[in-house]
């Protein structure tokens, strides 16, 4: 015997290693053992090879490299005794994997062993093959495996079946060879063989559609019978788990049924009864039962089930949701998310339970529940859901707040039908979790406020009140500061009070106080301070008495280390001191932010279209026909409304026909009564007569947010907003230069249109409208609007001024961009109205 | 399909590692380390399922040992929980009140049991009795 060969038994080595106190000691022991094993291998010492390999495996498990042992495995596999083969195969599976070339050398031994007379050795070989064979080996040894599938010994049979699964995974082309044997496996009685057979069928279906068809035709009946038998079987101690006989078989069979029934109505119908039976009979107080129910529900949702069965499935999920076990709830939420796409109504019924889950203590359940709630929001339940979510926002913990805030904001944006509600919800969110609100969202809020003139007073007052209580929320501070800057005088003079508001009195210096606090607060960051400085400048113009005080506050930051603040401070100071004359025009009310453009930029899609909802008879004429009412009417009560104003639920323009009003050309939810029915002084005659009752029913998804939704959800709703060429005037087809026309002329007013087309973009025409006042009195608050038929899109830029001096001494110009979606076929017909 | 099965103690020592997908040794160590970290810090109130890379890990703690199975994302988690439990019961029966030391000193037998229970990443036999009997027969062959 070799003097270096290790005499230690496996146990002793393990004990020695475990007794080591430090890593260095352990390394020493391992090194010594490895050395003696190496020596034994090179001496070709047969006596202890079995033990040595076992030791090597243990050393491998500790994490040390053991490549020198690989050939030893092969030698042991090639020897004749069962124990050697066993340890050899074990070593093979542990030390090698399919990517090593050494594995190829085993193929021959495997082949011999697969044909061995000793069934245990055959089992060993099948096991090794099933766990680590490579694609080539699979190909080589398939005939053996196929033959073994037919043996009578259930142990061999089931191993061969599982081995075939591996072969199919490695070499999908061979799948068809196994179709026949697989289906005959399903007729067996032995559970092990059955389970292996069912799994083989599952993999066959995944690998080849032919096999799927074959199995569907031949095995559906058999499957249903298997499930029925095992479900109805009496107590079988061998397979019993928690009172159910072989739940694993249940689950596997259900899985196969799912694959066979998917997309096929006949087999689905065949499975209906047994699925209903399993779903109702299975007890759900133990995990095993729940596992079966879960698989059953997945199968029902996966095949073409009857609606009754589906409702049953969703009810099971609902029951799961109220289970106290976290695992079950998690699984139920997962499934419900998939179920929402299939049958949203049924899932809605469990909304309250799902809302409860949002408040759960387990983080992954909360996340899933929140996503599910998000999928369930629709127009009817959005208000109550949002209220619940916002209430919870207060109580939720830090990591979750971010997610929750983001979701609430997107829900509110997508589904809000009224500006007031949107603004309210956003204010609440800002007060509760302003620090988590993303920049996008409060920007959108500001855009929204600037587009809602009658809510501006309400907004600024609410923000003022909110600021008193929650001024540590950064975004709230920013929005407040901006609003106070812009609409300060509304705050102080209580402009535009809505009915439910409580009256408050705010003096000018109170307003300045707020901004000052925001400026001086330690937690305010650069953006907030910069915004505060700008707001102060605006206030100094709006509230002249506070000018000096504001100047002092601004001066404080003259030496600020932040360049931005320093610069602003010095510039603003100089404006206040020396440039009073231009100060007011500098800080005039901001022009209305173009909401749709903002949304378009956000959503990455183009602007919402302006096309009106009702089409009218396009009047073809040589020139654009403008029908203007005679005479002008009273000045409008409200300032210029963004013609793109998408959120038009604020009092759409007094519907009385006697007062003139501004029409939203989008006319989303214009409910104004037919102006035509109104008095003669009614000027705004939208060509598309949006006002007519029948028209309003025509209006698709009336709320503004529809176009936003359109952008976000169904891009097809918002037609490509762009650029058609204004065809309109046939007389001008050829010339690249279009002469301007006199659009309207009367004794009091002259309007001229001049046209340009952008090269390469023939469908877009840019019109410059020039207005000249021919009367003897100046027009103030002059506003021009135009309406166009459905196939035309119109964009009106803001006018250069709203005052038209008398006697033709000055002009207003306004740019219109018109796109004709039916270029070349129909011409522009438009109607314009003036509200002086 | 089961991708791998791990038995680890609280300190992170792997007592059993069976892989049904090919991985390099270094990758295996990384995986074992990551799974251990994932699993050892989880509150017992949380679910027994964690997302791991593009799959999921079903785990359960028995005394000082964590039994983890990594399965495909589409698999039935509750079923694998039962699977783990059945395996533990088999071990318990075979070693008569199994403890961690039994698994250390008899690791080759544990692998043998596992190979009779799961093959090619799928369940092979669901009857505890059948597996124990088979183990008896195999021992006789030695």
CSV table of C-alpha atoms in Angstrom, one decimal, chain A residues 14-288:
chain,number,residue,atom,x,y,z
A,14,UNK,CA,-15.1,15.6,8.2
A,15,UNK,CA,-14.6,15.7,11.9
A,16,UNK,CA,-11.1,17.0,11.5
A,17,UNK,CA,-12.3,19.7,9.2
A,18,UNK,CA,-15.1,20.7,11.5
A,19,UNK,CA,-12.7,20.9,14.4
A,20,UNK,CA,-10.6,23.5,12.8
A,21,UNK,CA,-11.0,26.9,14.5
A,22,UNK,CA,-9.7,29.1,11.8
A,23,UNK,CA,-9.9,29.2,8.0
A,24,UNK,CA,-6.2,28.8,7.7
A,25,UNK,CA,-6.3,25.5,9.7
A,26,UNK,CA,-9.1,24.3,7.5
A,27,UNK,CA,-7.1,25.1,4.4
A,28,UNK,CA,-4.2,23.1,5.8
A,29,UNK,CA,-6.2,20.0,6.5
A,30,UNK,CA,-7.9,20.2,3.1
A,31,UNK,CA,-4.6,20.6,1.4
A,32,UNK,CA,-3.2,17.6,3.1
A,33,UNK,CA,-6.1,15.5,2.1
A,34,UNK,CA,-6.1,16.7,-1.4
A,35,UNK,CA,-2.4,15.8,-1.7
A,36,UNK,CA,-3.0,12.3,-0.6
A,37,UNK,CA,-6.0,11.9,-2.8
A,38,UNK,CA,-3.9,13.1,-5.8
A,39,UNK,CA,-1.2,10.7,-4.9
A,40,UNK,CA,-3.7,7.8,-4.7
A,41,UNK,CA,-5.1,8.8,-8.1
A,42,UNK,CA,-1.8,8.9,-9.8
A,43,UNK,CA,-0.8,5.6,-8.2
A,44,UNK,CA,-4.0,4.2,-9.5
A,45,UNK,CA,-4.8,2.9,-6.1
A,46,UNK,CA,-8.1,1.0,-6.3
A,47,UNK,CA,-8.6,0.2,-2.7
A,48,UNK,CA,-9.7,3.5,-1.5
A,49,UNK,CA,-10.9,5.2,-4.6
A,50,UNK,CA,-14.5,5.0,-3.4
A,51,UNK,CA,-13.7,6.7,-0.2
A,52,UNK,CA,-11.4,9.2,-1.8
A,53,UNK,CA,-14.1,10.4,-4.2
A,54,UNK,CA,-16.5,10.9,-1.3
A,55,UNK,CA,-13.9,13.0,0.4
A,56,UNK,CA,-13.3,14.9,-2.7
A,57,UNK,CA,-17.0,15.6,-3.0
A,58,UNK,CA,-17.1,17.0,0.5
A,59,UNK,CA,-14.1,19.2,-0.2
A,60,UNK,CA,-15.9,20.4,-3.3
A,61,UNK,CA,-18.9,21.3,-1.2
A,62,UNK,CA,-16.7,23.4,1.0
A,63,UNK,CA,-15.8,25.4,-2.0
A,64,UNK,CA,-12.3,24.2,-2.9
A,65,UNK,CA,-11.3,23.4,-6.5
A,66,UNK,CA,-11.3,19.7,-7.3
A,67,UNK,CA,-10.8,19.3,-11.0
A,68,UNK,CA,-8.2,16.6,-10.6
A,69,UNK,CA,-11.0,14.3,-9.4
A,70,UNK,CA,-13.0,14.3,-12.6
A,71,UNK,CA,-11.2,11.5,-14.3
A,72,UNK,CA,-11.5,9.5,-11.1
A,73,UNK,CA,-15.3,9.7,-11.5
A,74,UNK,CA,-15.0,8.2,-14.9
A,75,UNK,CA,-12.9,5.4,-13.7
A,76,UNK,CA,-15.3,4.6,-11.0
A,77,UNK,CA,-18.2,4.6,-13.3
A,78,UNK,CA,-16.4,2.2,-15.6
A,79,UNK,CA,-15.8,-0.3,-12.8
A,80,UNK,CA,-18.2,-3.2,-12.3
A,81,UNK,CA,-19.5,-3.0,-8.7
A,82,UNK,CA,-22.6,-1.1,-7.7
A,83,UNK,CA,-21.1,0.9,-4.9
A,84,UNK,CA,-18.3,2.2,-7.1
A,85,UNK,CA,-20.7,3.1,-9.9
A,86,UNK,CA,-22.9,4.8,-7.4
A,87,UNK,CA,-20.2,7.1,-6.0
A,88,UNK,CA,-18.8,7.6,-9.5
A,89,UNK,CA,-22.1,8.8,-10.8
A,90,UNK,CA,-22.7,11.0,-7.8
A,91,UNK,CA,-19.3,12.5,-8.2
A,92,UNK,CA,-20.1,13.0,-11.9
A,93,UNK,CA,-23.2,15.0,-11.1
A,94,UNK,CA,-21.6,17.0,-8.5
A,95,UNK,CA,-18.2,17.8,-10.0
A,96,UNK,CA,-19.1,18.1,-13.7
A,97,UNK,CA,-21.8,19.8,-15.8
A,98,UNK,CA,-23.0,19.5,-19.3
A,99,UNK,CA,-20.6,22.1,-20.6
A,100,UNK,CA,-17.5,20.1,-19.9
A,101,UNK,CA,-16.0,18.1,-22.7
A,102,UNK,CA,-15.0,15.4,-20.3
A,103,UNK,CA,-18.6,14.4,-20.1
A,104,UNK,CA,-18.5,13.0,-23.6
A,105,UNK,CA,-16.2,10.3,-22.4
A,106,UNK,CA,-18.9,8.9,-20.2
A,107,UNK,CA,-21.3,8.3,-23.0
A,108,UNK,CA,-20.0,4.8,-23.6
A,109,UNK,CA,-20.3,3.8,-20.0
A,110,UNK,CA,-23.7,5.2,-19.8
A,111,UNK,CA,-24.8,3.2,-22.8
A,112,UNK,CA,-23.6,0.0,-21.3
A,113,UNK,CA,-25.2,0.8,-18.0
A,114,UNK,CA,-28.5,1.6,-19.6
A,115,UNK,CA,-28.5,-1.9,-21.0
A,116,UNK,CA,-27.3,-3.5,-17.7
A,117,UNK,CA,-29.3,-6.3,-16.2
A,118,UNK,CA,-29.2,-4.9,-12.7
A,119,UNK,CA,-32.1,-2.5,-12.6
A,120,UNK,CA,-30.5,-0.4,-9.9
A,121,UNK,CA,-27.5,0.3,-12.1
A,122,UNK,CA,-29.9,1.2,-14.9
A,123,UNK,CA,-31.6,3.6,-12.5
A,124,UNK,CA,-28.2,5.2,-11.7
A,125,UNK,CA,-27.5,5.7,-15.3
A,126,UNK,CA,-30.9,7.2,-16.0
A,127,UNK,CA,-30.5,9.5,-13.1
A,128,UNK,CA,-27.1,10.8,-14.2
A,129,UNK,CA,-28.4,11.2,-17.8
A,130,UNK,CA,-31.5,13.0,-16.7
A,131,UNK,CA,-29.6,15.5,-14.6
A,132,UNK,CA,-26.7,16.5,-16.6
A,133,UNK,CA,-26.6,15.2,-20.1
A,134,UNK,CA,-25.6,17.4,-23.0
A,135,UNK,CA,-27.3,17.7,-26.3
A,136,UNK,CA,-25.0,15.2,-28.1
A,137,UNK,CA,-25.3,12.7,-25.4
A,138,UNK,CA,-29.0,13.1,-25.6
A,139,UNK,CA,-29.0,12.3,-29.2
A,140,UNK,CA,-26.7,9.3,-28.9
A,141,UNK,CA,-28.6,7.7,-26.1
A,142,UNK,CA,-32.2,8.4,-27.1
A,143,UNK,CA,-32.9,4.9,-28.5
A,144,UNK,CA,-31.9,3.4,-25.1
A,145,UNK,CA,-34.2,5.7,-23.2
A,146,UNK,CA,-37.1,5.1,-25.6
A,147,UNK,CA,-36.7,1.4,-25.1
A,148,UNK,CA,-36.6,1.8,-21.3
A,149,UNK,CA,-39.8,3.7,-21.4
A,150,UNK,CA,-41.5,0.5,-22.3
A,151,UNK,CA,-40.2,-1.6,-19.4
A,152,UNK,CA,-42.5,-2.9,-16.8
A,153,UNK,CA,-40.6,-1.8,-13.8
A,154,UNK,CA,-42.2,1.4,-12.6
A,155,UNK,CA,-39.0,2.7,-11.1
A,156,UNK,CA,-37.2,2.5,-14.4
A,157,UNK,CA,-40.2,3.8,-16.3
A,158,UNK,CA,-40.6,6.9,-14.3
A,159,UNK,CA,-36.9,7.7,-14.5
A,160,UNK,CA,-36.9,7.1,-18.2
A,161,UNK,CA,-39.8,9.5,-18.6
A,162,UNK,CA,-38.1,12.2,-16.7
A,163,UNK,CA,-34.9,11.6,-18.6
A,164,UNK,CA,-36.9,12.0,-21.8
A,165,UNK,CA,-38.0,15.4,-20.5
A,166,UNK,CA,-34.4,16.5,-20.4
A,167,UNK,CA,-33.7,15.1,-23.8
A,168,UNK,CA,-36.6,17.0,-25.3
A,169,UNK,CA,-35.4,20.2,-23.6
A,170,UNK,CA,-32.0,19.8,-25.1
A,171,UNK,CA,-33.0,18.5,-28.5
A,172,UNK,CA,-36.6,19.7,-29.2
A,173,UNK,CA,-36.5,17.9,-32.6
A,174,UNK,CA,-36.7,14.6,-30.9
A,175,UNK,CA,-40.0,15.5,-29.3
A,176,UNK,CA,-42.1,13.7,-31.8
A,177,UNK,CA,-40.4,10.4,-31.0
A,178,UNK,CA,-41.9,10.5,-27.5
A,179,UNK,CA,-45.5,11.4,-28.4
A,180,UNK,CA,-46.7,7.8,-28.5
A,181,UNK,CA,-44.9,6.5,-25.4
A,182,UNK,CA,-46.0,9.6,-23.5
A,183,UNK,CA,-49.7,9.1,-24.1
A,184,UNK,CA,-49.5,5.4,-23.1
A,185,UNK,CA,-47.8,6.4,-19.9
A,186,UNK,CA,-51.0,8.2,-18.9
A,187,UNK,CA,-52.7,4.9,-18.7
A,188,UNK,CA,-50.6,3.7,-15.9
A,189,UNK,CA,-51.7,3.3,-12.3
A,190,UNK,CA,-48.5,3.9,-10.4
A,191,UNK,CA,-48.5,7.5,-9.2
A,192,UNK,CA,-44.8,8.1,-9.8
A,193,UNK,CA,-45.1,7.0,-13.4
A,194,UNK,CA,-48.2,9.0,-13.8
A,195,UNK,CA,-46.7,12.2,-12.5
A,196,UNK,CA,-43.6,11.7,-14.6
A,197,UNK,CA,-45.8,10.9,-17.6
A,198,UNK,CA,-47.9,14.0,-17.1
A,199,UNK,CA,-44.8,16.1,-16.9
A,200,UNK,CA,-43.4,14.6,-20.0
A,201,UNK,CA,-46.6,15.5,-21.8
A,202,UNK,CA,-46.3,19.1,-20.5
A,203,UNK,CA,-42.9,19.4,-21.9
A,204,UNK,CA,-43.9,17.8,-25.2
A,205,UNK,CA,-46.6,20.4,-25.6
A,206,UNK,CA,-44.1,23.2,-25.0
A,207,UNK,CA,-41.7,21.8,-27.4
A,208,UNK,CA,-43.8,21.0,-30.4
A,209,UNK,CA,-47.3,22.0,-31.7
A,210,UNK,CA,-47.7,18.6,-33.4
A,211,UNK,CA,-47.3,16.9,-30.1
A,212,UNK,CA,-49.8,19.3,-28.6
A,213,UNK,CA,-52.4,18.5,-31.2
A,214,UNK,CA,-51.7,14.8,-30.8
A,215,UNK,CA,-52.0,14.9,-27.1
A,216,UNK,CA,-55.1,17.0,-27.2
A,217,UNK,CA,-56.8,14.5,-29.4
A,218,UNK,CA,-55.8,11.4,-27.6
A,219,UNK,CA,-55.3,12.3,-24.0
A,220,UNK,CA,-57.9,14.8,-22.8
A,221,UNK,CA,-60.3,12.1,-21.9
A,222,UNK,CA,-57.7,10.1,-20.0
A,223,UNK,CA,-56.6,13.2,-18.1
A,224,UNK,CA,-60.0,14.0,-17.0
A,225,UNK,CA,-60.4,10.5,-15.8
A,226,UNK,CA,-57.1,10.6,-13.9
A,227,UNK,CA,-58.2,13.8,-12.1
A,228,UNK,CA,-61.6,12.4,-11.3
A,229,UNK,CA,-60.1,9.2,-9.9
A,230,UNK,CA,-57.6,10.9,-7.7
A,231,UNK,CA,-60.0,13.5,-6.6
A,232,UNK,CA,-62.6,11.0,-5.6
A,233,UNK,CA,-60.3,8.4,-4.3
A,234,UNK,CA,-60.7,7.3,-0.7
A,235,UNK,CA,-58.0,7.7,1.9
A,236,UNK,CA,-54.7,6.4,0.6
A,237,UNK,CA,-52.1,6.7,3.4
A,238,UNK,CA,-49.2,6.5,1.1
A,239,UNK,CA,-50.0,9.6,-0.9
A,240,UNK,CA,-52.0,11.5,1.6
A,241,UNK,CA,-51.0,15.0,2.4
A,242,UNK,CA,-53.3,17.0,4.7
A,243,UNK,CA,-56.3,14.9,3.8
A,244,UNK,CA,-55.9,15.1,0.1
A,245,UNK,CA,-54.6,12.2,-2.0
A,246,UNK,CA,-51.5,13.2,-3.9
A,247,UNK,CA,-52.0,16.9,-4.4
A,248,UNK,CA,-48.9,17.0,-6.6
A,249,UNK,CA,-50.6,14.8,-9.1
A,250,UNK,CA,-53.7,17.0,-9.0
A,251,UNK,CA,-51.6,20.0,-9.7
A,252,UNK,CA,-49.6,18.5,-12.5
A,253,UNK,CA,-52.7,17.2,-14.2
A,254,UNK,CA,-54.4,20.6,-13.9
A,255,UNK,CA,-51.4,22.2,-15.5
A,256,UNK,CA,-51.5,19.8,-18.5
A,257,UNK,CA,-55.2,20.4,-18.8
A,258,UNK,CA,-54.4,24.1,-19.0
A,259,UNK,CA,-52.1,23.6,-21.9
A,260,UNK,CA,-54.4,21.3,-23.8
A,261,UNK,CA,-57.5,23.5,-23.2
A,262,UNK,CA,-55.9,26.8,-24.1
A,263,UNK,CA,-57.5,28.1,-27.3
A,264,UNK,CA,-59.5,25.0,-27.9
A,265,UNK,CA,-63.2,25.2,-27.1
A,266,UNK,CA,-64.0,21.5,-27.3
A,267,UNK,CA,-61.5,20.3,-24.9
A,268,UNK,CA,-62.2,23.2,-22.6
A,269,UNK,CA,-65.9,22.2,-22.5
A,270,UNK,CA,-64.9,18.7,-21.8
A,271,UNK,CA,-62.9,19.8,-18.7
A,272,UNK,CA,-65.6,22.1,-17.4
A,273,UNK,CA,-67.2,19.6,-15.0
A,274,UNK,CA,-64.2,18.2,-13.4
A,275,UNK,CA,-62.8,21.7,-12.9
A,276,UNK,CA,-65.9,22.8,-11.2
A,277,UNK,CA,-65.8,19.8,-9.0
A,278,UNK,CA,-62.3,20.3,-8.0
A,279,UNK,CA,-62.8,24.0,-7.4
A,280,UNK,CA,-65.8,23.4,-5.1
A,281,UNK,CA,-64.8,20.2,-3.3
A,282,UNK,CA,-61.2,21.0,-2.4
A,283,UNK,CA,-60.8,22.1,1.2
A,284,UNK,CA,-58.8,25.2,1.6
A,285,UNK,CA,-57.7,25.2,5.2
A,286,UNK,CA,-54.3,23.6,4.5
A,287,UNK,CA,-51.6,24.7,2.1
A,288,UNK,CA,-52.0,21.6,0.0
